[in-house]
PDB file of C-alpha atoms in Angstrom:
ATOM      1  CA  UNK A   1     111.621  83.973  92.942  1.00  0.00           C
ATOM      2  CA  UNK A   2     113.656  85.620  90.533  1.00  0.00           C
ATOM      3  CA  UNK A   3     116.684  88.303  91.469  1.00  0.00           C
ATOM      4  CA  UNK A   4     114.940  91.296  89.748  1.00  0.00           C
ATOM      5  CA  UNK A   5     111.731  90.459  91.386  1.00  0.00           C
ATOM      6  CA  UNK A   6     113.009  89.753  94.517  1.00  0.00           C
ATOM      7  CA  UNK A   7     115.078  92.411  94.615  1.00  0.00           C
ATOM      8  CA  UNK A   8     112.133  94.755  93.724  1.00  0.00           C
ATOM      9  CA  UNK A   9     109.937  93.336  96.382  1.00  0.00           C
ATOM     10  CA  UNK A  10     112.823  94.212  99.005  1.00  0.00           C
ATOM     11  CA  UNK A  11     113.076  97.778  97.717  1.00  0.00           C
ATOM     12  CA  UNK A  12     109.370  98.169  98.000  1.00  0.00           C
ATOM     13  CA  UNK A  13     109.283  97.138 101.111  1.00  0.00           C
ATOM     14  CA  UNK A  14     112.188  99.651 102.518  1.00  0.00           C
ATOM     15  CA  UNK A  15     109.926 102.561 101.074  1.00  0.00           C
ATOM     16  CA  UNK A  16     107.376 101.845 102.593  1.00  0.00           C
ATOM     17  CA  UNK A  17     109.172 101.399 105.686  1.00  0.00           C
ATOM     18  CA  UNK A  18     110.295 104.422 105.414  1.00  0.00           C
ATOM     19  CA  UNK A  19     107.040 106.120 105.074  1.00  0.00           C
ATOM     20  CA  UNK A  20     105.857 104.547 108.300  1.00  0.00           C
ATOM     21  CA  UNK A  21     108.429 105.850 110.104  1.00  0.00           C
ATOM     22  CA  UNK A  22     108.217 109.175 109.025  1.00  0.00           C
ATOM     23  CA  UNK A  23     104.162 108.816 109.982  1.00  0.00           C
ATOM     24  CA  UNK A  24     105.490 108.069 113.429  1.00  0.00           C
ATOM     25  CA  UNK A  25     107.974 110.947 113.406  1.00  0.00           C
ATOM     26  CA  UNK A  26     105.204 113.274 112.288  1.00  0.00           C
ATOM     27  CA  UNK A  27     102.948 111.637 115.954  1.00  0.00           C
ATOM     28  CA  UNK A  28     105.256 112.147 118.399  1.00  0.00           C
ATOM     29  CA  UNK A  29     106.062 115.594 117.371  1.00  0.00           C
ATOM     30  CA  UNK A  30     102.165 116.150 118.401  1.00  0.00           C
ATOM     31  CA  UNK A  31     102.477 114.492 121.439  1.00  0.00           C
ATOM     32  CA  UNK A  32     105.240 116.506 122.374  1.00  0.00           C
ATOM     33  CA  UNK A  33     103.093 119.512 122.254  1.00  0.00           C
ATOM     34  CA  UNK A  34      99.745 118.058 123.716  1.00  0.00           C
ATOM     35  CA  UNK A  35      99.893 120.247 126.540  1.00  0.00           C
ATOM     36  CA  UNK A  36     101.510 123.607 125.324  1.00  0.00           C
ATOM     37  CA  UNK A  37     100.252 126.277 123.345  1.00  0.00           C
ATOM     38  CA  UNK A  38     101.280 125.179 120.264  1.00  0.00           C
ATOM     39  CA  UNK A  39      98.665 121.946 120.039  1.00  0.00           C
ATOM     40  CA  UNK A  40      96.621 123.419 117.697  1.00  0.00           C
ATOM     41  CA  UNK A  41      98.808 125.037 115.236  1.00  0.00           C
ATOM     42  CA  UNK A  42     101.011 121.783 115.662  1.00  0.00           C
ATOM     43  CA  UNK A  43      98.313 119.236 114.702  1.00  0.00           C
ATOM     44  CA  UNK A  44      96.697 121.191 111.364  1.00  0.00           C
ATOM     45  CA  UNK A  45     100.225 121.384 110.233  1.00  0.00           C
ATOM     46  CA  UNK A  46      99.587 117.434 110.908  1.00  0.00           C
ATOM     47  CA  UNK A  47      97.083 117.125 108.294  1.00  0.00           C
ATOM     48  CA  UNK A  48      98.886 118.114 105.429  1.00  0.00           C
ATOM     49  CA  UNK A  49     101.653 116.232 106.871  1.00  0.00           C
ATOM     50  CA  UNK A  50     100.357 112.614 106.851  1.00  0.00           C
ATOM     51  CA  UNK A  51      98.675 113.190 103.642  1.00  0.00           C
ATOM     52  CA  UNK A  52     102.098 114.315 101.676  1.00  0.00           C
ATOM     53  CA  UNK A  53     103.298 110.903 103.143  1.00  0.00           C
ATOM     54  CA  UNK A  54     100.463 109.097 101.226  1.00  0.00           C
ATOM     55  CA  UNK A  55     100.457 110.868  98.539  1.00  0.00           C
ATOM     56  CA  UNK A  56     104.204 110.222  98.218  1.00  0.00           C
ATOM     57  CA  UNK A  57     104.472 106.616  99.239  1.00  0.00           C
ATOM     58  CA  UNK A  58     101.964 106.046  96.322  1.00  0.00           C
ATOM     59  CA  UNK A  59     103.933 108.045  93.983  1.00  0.00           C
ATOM     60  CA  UNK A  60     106.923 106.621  95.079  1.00  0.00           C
ATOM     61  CA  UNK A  61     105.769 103.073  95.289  1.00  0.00           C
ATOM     62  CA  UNK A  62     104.076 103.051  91.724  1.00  0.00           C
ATOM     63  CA  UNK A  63     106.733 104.636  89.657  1.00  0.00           C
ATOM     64  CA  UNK A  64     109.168 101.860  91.238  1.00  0.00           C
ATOM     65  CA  UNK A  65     106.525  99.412  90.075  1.00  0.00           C
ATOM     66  CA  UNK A  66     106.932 100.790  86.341  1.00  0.00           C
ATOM     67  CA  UNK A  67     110.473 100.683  86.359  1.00  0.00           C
ATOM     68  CA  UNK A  68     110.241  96.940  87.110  1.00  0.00           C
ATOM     69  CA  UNK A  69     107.857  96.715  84.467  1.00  0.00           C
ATOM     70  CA  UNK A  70     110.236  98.287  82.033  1.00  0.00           C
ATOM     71  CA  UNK A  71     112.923  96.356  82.781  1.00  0.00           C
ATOM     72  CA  UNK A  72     110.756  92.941  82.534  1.00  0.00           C
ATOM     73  CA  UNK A  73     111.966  92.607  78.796  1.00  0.00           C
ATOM     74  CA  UNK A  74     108.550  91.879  77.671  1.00  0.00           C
ATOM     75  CA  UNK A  75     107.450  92.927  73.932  1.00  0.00           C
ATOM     76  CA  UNK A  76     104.868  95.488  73.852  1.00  0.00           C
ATOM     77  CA  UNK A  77     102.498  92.953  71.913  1.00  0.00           C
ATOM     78  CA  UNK A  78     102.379  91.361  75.189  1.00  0.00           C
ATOM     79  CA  UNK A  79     101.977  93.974  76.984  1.00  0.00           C
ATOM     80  CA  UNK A  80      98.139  94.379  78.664  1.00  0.00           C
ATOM     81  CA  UNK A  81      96.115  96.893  77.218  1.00  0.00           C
ATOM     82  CA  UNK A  82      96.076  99.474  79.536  1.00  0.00           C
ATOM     83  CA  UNK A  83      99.925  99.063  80.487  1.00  0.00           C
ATOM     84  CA  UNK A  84     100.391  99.703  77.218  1.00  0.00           C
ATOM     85  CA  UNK A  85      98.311 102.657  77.174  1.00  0.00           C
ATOM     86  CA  UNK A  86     100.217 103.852  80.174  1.00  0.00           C
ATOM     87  CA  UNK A  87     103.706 103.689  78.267  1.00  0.00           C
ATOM     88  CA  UNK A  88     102.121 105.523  75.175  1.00  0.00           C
ATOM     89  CA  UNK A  89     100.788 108.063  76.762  1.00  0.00           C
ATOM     90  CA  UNK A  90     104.030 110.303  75.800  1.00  0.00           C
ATOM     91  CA  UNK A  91     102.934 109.482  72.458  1.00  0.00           C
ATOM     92  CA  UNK A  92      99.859 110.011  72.325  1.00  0.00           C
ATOM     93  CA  UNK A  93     100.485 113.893  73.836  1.00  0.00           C
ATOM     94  CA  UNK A  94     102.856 114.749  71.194  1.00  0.00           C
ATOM     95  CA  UNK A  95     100.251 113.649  68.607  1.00  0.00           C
ATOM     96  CA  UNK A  96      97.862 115.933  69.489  1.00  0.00           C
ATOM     97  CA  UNK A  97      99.951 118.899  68.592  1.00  0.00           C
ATOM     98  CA  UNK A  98     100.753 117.355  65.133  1.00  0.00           C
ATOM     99  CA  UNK A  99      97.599 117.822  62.679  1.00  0.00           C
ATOM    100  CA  UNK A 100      97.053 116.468  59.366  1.00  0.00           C
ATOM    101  CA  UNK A 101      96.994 112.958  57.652  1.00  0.00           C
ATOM    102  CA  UNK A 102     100.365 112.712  57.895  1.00  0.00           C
ATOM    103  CA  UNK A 103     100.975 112.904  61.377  1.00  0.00           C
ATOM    104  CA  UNK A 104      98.508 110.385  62.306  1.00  0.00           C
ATOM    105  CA  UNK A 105      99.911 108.211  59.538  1.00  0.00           C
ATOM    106  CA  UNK A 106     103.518 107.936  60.919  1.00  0.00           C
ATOM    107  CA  UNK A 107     102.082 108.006  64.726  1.00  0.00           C
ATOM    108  CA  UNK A 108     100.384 104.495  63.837  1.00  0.00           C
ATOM    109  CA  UNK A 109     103.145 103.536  62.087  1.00  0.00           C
ATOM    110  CA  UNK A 110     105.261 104.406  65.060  1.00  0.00           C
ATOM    111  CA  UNK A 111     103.119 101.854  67.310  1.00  0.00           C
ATOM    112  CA  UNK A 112     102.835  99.239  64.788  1.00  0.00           C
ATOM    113  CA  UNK A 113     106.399  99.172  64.524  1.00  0.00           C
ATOM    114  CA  UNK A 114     106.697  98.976  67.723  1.00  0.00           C
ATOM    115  CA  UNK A 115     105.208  96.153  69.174  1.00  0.00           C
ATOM    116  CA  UNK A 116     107.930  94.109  68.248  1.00  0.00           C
ATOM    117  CA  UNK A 117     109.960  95.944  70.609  1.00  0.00           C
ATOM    118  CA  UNK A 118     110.841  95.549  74.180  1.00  0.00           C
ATOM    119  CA  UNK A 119     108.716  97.651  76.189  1.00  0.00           C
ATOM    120  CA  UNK A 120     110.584 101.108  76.623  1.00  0.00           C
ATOM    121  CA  UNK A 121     109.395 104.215  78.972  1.00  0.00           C
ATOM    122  CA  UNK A 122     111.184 107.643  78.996  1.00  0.00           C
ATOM    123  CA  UNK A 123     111.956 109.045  82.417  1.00  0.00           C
ATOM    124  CA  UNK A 124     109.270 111.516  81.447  1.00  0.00           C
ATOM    125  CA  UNK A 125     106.895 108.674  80.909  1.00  0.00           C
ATOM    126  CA  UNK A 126     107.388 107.072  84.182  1.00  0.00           C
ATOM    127  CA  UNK A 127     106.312 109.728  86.113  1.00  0.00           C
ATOM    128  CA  UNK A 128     103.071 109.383  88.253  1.00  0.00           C
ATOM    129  CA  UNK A 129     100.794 112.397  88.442  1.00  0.00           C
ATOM    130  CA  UNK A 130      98.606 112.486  91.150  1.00  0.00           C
ATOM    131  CA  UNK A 131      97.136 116.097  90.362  1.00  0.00           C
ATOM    132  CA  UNK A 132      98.413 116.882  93.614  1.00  0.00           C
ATOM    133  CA  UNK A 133      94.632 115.853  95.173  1.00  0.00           C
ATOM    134  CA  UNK A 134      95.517 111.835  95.482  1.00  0.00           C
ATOM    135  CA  UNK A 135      91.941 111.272  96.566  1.00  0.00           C
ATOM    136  CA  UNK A 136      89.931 107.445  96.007  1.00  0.00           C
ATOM    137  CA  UNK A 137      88.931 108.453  92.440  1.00  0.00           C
ATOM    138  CA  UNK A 138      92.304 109.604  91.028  1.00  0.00           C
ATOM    139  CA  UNK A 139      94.054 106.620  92.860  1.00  0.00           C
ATOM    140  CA  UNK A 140      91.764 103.827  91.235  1.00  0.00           C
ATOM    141  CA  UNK A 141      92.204 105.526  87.446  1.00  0.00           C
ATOM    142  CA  UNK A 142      96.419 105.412  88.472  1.00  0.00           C
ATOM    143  CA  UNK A 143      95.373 102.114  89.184  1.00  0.00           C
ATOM    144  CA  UNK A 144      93.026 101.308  86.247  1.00  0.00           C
ATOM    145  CA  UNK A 145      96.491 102.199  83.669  1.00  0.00           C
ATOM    146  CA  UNK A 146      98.823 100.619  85.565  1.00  0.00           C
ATOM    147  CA  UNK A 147      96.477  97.052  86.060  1.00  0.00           C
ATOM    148  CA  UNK A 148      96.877  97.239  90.040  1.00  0.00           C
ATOM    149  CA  UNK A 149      93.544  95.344  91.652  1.00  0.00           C
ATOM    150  CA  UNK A 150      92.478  98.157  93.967  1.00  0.00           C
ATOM    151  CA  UNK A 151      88.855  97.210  94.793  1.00  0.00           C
ATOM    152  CA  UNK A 152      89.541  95.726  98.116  1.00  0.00           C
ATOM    153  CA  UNK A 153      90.435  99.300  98.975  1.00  0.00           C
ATOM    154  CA  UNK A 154      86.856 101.002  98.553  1.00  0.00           C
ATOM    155  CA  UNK A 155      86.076 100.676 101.947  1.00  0.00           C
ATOM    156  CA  UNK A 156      88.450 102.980 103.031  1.00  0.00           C
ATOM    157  CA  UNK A 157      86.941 105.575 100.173  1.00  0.00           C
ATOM    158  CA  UNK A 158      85.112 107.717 102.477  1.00  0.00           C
ATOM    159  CA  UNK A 159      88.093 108.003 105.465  1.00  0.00           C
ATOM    160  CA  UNK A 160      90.230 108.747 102.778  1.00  0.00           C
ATOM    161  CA  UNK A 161      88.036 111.434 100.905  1.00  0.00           C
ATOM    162  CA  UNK A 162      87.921 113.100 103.893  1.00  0.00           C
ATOM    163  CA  UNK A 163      91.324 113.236 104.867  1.00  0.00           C
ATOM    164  CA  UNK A 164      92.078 114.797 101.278  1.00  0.00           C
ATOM    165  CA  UNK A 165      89.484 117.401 102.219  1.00  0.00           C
ATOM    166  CA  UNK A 166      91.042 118.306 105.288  1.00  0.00           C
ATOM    167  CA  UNK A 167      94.080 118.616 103.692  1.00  0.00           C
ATOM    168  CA  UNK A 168      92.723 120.750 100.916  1.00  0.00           C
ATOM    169  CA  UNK A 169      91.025 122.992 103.404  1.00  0.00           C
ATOM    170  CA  UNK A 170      94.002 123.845 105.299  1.00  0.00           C
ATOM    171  CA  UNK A 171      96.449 124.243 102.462  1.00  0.00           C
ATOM    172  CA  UNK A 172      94.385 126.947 101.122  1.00  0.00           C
ATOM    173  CA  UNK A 173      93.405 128.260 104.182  1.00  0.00           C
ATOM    174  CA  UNK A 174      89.864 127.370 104.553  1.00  0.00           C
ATOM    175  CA  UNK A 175      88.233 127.465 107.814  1.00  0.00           C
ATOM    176  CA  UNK A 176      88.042 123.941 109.645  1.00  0.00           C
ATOM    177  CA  UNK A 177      87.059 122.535 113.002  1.00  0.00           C
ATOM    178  CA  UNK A 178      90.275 122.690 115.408  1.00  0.00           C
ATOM    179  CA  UNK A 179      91.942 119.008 115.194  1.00  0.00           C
ATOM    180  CA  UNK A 180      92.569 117.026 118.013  1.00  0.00           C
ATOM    181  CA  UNK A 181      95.549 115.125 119.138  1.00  0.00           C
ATOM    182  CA  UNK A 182      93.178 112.237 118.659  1.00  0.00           C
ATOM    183  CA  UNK A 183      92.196 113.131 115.070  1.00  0.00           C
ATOM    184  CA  UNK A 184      95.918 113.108 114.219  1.00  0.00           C
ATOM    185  CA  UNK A 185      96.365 109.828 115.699  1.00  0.00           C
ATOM    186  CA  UNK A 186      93.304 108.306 113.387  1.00  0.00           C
ATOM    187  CA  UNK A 187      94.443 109.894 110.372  1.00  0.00           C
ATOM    188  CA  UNK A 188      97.653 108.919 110.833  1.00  0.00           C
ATOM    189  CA  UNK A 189      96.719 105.021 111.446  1.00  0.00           C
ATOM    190  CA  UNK A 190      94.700 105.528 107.701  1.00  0.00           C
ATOM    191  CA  UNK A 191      97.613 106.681 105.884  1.00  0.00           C
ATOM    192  CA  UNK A 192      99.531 104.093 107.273  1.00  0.00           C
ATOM    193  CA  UNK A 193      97.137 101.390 106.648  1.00  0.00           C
ATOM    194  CA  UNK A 194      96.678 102.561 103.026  1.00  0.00           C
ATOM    195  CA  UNK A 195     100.289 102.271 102.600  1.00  0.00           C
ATOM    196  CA  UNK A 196     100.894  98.949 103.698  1.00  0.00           C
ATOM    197  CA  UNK A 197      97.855  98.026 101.083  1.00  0.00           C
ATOM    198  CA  UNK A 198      99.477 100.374  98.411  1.00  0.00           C
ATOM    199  CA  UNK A 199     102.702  97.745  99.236  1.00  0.00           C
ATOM    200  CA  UNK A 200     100.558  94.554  98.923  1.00  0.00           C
ATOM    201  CA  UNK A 201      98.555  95.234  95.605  1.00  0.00           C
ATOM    202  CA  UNK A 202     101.327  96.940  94.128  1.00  0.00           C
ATOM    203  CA  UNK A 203     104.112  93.564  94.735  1.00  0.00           C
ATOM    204  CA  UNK A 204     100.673  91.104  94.025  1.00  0.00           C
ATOM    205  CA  UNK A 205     100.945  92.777  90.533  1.00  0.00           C
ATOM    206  CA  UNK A 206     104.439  92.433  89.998  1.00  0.00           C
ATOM    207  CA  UNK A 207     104.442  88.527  91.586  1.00  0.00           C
ATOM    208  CA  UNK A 208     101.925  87.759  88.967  1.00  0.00           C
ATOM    209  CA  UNK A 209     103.081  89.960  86.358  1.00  0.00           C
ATOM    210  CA  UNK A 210      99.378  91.464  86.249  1.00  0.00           C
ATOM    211  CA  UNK A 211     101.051  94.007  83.394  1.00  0.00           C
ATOM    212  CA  UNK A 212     101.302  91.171  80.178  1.00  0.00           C
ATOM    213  CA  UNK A 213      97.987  91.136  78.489  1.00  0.00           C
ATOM    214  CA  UNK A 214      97.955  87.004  79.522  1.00  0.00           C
ATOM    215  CA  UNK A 215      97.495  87.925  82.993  1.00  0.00           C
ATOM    216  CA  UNK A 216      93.726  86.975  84.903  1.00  0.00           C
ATOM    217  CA  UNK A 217      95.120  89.636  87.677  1.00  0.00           C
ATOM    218  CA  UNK A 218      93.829  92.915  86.330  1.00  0.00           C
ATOM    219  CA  UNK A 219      90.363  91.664  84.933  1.00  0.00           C
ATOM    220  CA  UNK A 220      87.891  93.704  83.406  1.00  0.00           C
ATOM    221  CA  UNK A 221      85.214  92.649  85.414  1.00  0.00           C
ATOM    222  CA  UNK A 222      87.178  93.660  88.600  1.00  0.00           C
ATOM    223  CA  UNK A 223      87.404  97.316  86.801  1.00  0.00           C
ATOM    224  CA  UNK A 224      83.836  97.871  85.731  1.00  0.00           C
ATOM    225  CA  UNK A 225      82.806  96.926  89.419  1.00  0.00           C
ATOM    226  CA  UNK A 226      85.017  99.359  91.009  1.00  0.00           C
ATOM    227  CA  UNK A 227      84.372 102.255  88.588  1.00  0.00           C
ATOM    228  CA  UNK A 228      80.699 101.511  88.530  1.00  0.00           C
TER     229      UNK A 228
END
């Protein structure tokens, strides 16, 4: 295994890692409280909690996952499609406030130009947005650009739909059942679960360089069955 690749793999674990034990952290602090006063108020501050720690472990895994990519050295010709779609995206936002023949003119020229190149990404352009509501459907499009095989995760669609509700509800202050020490403990096991899956598809893609366009890893086929 290569040194960069290796070394990636062994950073991506630690993250992770780290996420699980702060999922642990965020447990016993409700245990602690199962039998005061402050159970209730303690385990909807839960909610929002565990899901910040998904949220972030997917942010934080995929835009380490990007970086790798970007140092790879590949050419953008090689690049897969939607990779390369990814990296332009920059691009293709500053085009739309430039009108006229012209712009579009020097904005394909730009690309064509380009492809020559080694793949390069702003800091600006690495940046994962979740639109703050990192439910099933926003995490398979992330997925989609960035050619990470995610359909082995649909069965976990619905538990994690429904966690991002719960979330939503209590961040803006909806009303919501009263959540159990139990109900902490479940969601808690799904976020770490979905982590440690995040981790696996996430290094698959990087061990089999699913980002060049030569790759069999992100397949079309794969895509149209998990966005159909």
């Amino acid at each position: 295994m290569a040194t960069a690749l290796r070394n990636f793999i062994e950073e991506l674990d630690l993250a992770i890692e780290r996420r699980r034990e702060a999922v642990t952290m965020v447990i016993r602090t409700v245990q602690e409280v199962e039998h005061t006063i402050y159970l209730s108020t303690c385990t909807s501050m839960a909610i929002p909690m565990l899901y910040a720690q998904w949220e972030g472990c997917v942010k934080e895994c995929f835009e380490m996952y990007i970086e790798h990519v970007s140092k790879c050295g590949a050419k953008q010709a090689d690049m897969h499609p939607h990779m390369l779609a990814f990296a332009w995206s920059g691009q293709f936002q500053r085009l739309s406030g430039k009108g006229g023949v012209e712009g579009r003119v020097s904005f394909v020229r730009r690309i064509l130009d380009g492809l020559s190149n080694h793949i390069i990404m702003r800091s600006d352009e690495k940046r994962i947005n979740t639109k703050s509501n990192l439910n099933f459907d926003v995490f398979a499009e992330l997925c989609t650009l960035l050619c990470l095989r995610c359909e082995h995760l649909t069965d976990r669609k619905r538990a994690l739909d429904a966690l991002v509700n719960r979330r939503n509800s209590i961040a803006h202050g909806g009303r919501s059942s009263p959540h159990t020490v139990d109900d902490v403990m479940r969601d808690a096991e799904l976020v770490r679960e979905l982590m440690d899956r995040v981790g696996d598809l996430v290094r698959e893609a990087a061990e089999h360089r699913a980002y060049l366009a030569t790759s069999l890893v992100c397949s079309e086929e794969a895509i149209s069955q998990l966005l159909s």
